[in-house]
mmCIF file of C-alpha atoms in Angstrom:
data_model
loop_
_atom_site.group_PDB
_atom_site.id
_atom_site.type_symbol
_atom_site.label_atom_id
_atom_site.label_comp_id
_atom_site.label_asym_id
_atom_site.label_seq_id
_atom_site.Cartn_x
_atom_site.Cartn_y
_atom_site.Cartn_z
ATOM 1 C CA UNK A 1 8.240 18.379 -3.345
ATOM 2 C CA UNK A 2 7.782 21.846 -4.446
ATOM 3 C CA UNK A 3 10.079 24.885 -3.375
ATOM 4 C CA UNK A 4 9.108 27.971 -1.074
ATOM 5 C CA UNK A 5 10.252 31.170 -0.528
ATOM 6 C CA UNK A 6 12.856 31.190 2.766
ATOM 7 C CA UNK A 7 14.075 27.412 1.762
ATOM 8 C CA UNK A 8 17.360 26.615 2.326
ATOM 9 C CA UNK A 9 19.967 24.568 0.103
ATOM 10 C CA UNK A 10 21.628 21.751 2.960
ATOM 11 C CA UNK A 11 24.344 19.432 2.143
ATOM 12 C CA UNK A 12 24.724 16.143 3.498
ATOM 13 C CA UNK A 13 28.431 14.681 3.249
ATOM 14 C CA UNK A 14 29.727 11.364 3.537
ATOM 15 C CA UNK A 15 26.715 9.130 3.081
ATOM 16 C CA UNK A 16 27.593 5.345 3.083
ATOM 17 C CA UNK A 17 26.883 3.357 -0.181
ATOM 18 C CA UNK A 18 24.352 0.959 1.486
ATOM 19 C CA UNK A 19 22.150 4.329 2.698
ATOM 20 C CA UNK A 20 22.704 5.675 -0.895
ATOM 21 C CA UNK A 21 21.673 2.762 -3.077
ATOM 22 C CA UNK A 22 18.607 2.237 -0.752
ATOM 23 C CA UNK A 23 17.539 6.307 -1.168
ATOM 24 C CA UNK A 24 18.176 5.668 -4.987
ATOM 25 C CA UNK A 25 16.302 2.437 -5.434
ATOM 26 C CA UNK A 26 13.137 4.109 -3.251
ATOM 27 C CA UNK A 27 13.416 7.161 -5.554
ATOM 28 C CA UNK A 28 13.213 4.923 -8.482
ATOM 29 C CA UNK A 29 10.187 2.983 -7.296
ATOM 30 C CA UNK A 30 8.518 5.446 -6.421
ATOM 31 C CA UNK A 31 8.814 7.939 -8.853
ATOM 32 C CA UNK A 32 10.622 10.738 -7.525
ATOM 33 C CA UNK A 33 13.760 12.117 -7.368
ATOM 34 C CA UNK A 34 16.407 11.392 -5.138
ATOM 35 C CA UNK A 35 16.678 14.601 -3.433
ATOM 36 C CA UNK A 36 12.607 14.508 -2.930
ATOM 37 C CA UNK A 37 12.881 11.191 -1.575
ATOM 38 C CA UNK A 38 15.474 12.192 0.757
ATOM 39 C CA UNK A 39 13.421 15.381 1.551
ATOM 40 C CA UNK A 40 10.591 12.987 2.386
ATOM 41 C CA UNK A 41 12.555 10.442 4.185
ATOM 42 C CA UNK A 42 14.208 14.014 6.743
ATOM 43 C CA UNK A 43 10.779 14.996 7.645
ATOM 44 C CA UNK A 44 9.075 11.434 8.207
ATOM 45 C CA UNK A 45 12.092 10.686 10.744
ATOM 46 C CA UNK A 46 11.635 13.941 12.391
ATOM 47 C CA UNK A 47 7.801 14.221 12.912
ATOM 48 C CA UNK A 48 6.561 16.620 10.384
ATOM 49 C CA UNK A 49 5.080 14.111 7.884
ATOM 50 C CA UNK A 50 2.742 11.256 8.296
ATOM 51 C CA UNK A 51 3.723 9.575 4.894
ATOM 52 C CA UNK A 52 6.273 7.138 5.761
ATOM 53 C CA UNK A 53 8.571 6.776 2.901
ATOM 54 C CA UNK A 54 8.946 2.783 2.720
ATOM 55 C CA UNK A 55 4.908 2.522 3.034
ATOM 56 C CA UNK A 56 4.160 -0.990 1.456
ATOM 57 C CA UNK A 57 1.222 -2.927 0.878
ATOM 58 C CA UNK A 58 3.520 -5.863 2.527
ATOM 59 C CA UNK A 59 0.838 -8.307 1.449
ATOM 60 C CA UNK A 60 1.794 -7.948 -2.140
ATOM 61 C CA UNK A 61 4.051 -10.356 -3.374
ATOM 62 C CA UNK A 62 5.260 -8.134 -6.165
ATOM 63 C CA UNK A 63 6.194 -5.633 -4.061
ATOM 64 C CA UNK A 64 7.876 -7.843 -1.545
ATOM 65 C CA UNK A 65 10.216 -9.336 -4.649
ATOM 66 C CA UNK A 66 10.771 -5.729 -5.955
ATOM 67 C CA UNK A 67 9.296 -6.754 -9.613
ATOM 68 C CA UNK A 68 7.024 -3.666 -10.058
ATOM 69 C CA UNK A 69 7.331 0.075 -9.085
ATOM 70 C CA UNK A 70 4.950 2.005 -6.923
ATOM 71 C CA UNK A 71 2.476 3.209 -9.944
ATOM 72 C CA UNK A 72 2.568 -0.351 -11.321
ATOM 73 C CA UNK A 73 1.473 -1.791 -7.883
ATOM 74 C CA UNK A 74 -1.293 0.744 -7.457
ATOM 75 C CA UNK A 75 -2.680 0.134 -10.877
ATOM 76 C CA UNK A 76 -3.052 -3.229 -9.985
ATOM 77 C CA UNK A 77 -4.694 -2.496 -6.788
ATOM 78 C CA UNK A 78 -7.401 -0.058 -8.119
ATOM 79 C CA UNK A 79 -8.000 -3.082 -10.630
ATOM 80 C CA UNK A 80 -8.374 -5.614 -7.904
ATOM 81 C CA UNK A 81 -10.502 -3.082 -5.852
ATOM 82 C CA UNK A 82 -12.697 -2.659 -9.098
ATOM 83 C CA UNK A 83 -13.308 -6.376 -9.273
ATOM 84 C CA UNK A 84 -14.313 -6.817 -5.613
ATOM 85 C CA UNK A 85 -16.868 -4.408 -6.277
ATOM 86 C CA UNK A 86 -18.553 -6.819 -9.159
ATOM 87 C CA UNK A 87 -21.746 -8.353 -7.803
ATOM 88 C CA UNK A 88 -20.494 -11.764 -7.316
ATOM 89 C CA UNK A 89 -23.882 -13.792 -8.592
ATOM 90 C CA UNK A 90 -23.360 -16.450 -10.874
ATOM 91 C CA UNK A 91 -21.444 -16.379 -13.881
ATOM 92 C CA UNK A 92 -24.549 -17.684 -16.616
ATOM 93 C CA UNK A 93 -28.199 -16.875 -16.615
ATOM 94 C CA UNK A 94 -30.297 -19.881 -16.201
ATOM 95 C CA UNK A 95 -31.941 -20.486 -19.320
ATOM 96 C CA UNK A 96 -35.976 -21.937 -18.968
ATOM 97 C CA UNK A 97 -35.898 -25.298 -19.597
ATOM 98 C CA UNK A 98 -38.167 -26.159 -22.860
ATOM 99 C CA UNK A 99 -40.694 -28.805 -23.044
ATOM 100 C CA UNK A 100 -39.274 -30.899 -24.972
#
């Protein structure tokens, strides 16, 4: 998240390990750091963002085992996406039979 003029620094004390690990591990799949993913996760909760933070294509087995990270699972989406757009006719030309 970028920085503006009239921000303010804000501490937040005594966060339990389970809340912790579970801002770190989002941070880590997604890319950013922790303090933009807690940023992130603030204004969701509070009703100044639409982006929820845990937003998952819950279909995805990947995702739902935690193997790949955020850009790894949208890379594999755009390529699915690019393969449903393939005209799905058959796979070999027919070739003309010859006379013989």
């Amino acid at each position: 998240m970028r920085e503006y003029p009239g921000m303010t620094d804000f501490l937040i004390q005594s966060i339990d390990r389970v809340t912790l690990e579970r801002l770190e591990l989002l941070a880590g799949e997604r890319g950013w750091s922790t303090n933009d993913t807690a940023l992130r996760a603030l204004r969701y909760a509070l009703g100044l963002s639409s982006e929820p933070v845990i937003g998952r294509d819950r279909q995805d087995i990947a995702t739902m085992r935690g193997v790949w990270n955020q850009l790894e699972n949208q890379a594999f989406s755009e390529a699915m996406d690019a393969f449903r757009k393939v005209d799905s006719g058959p796979s070999f030309e027919t070739l003309p039979k010859s006379g013989k």
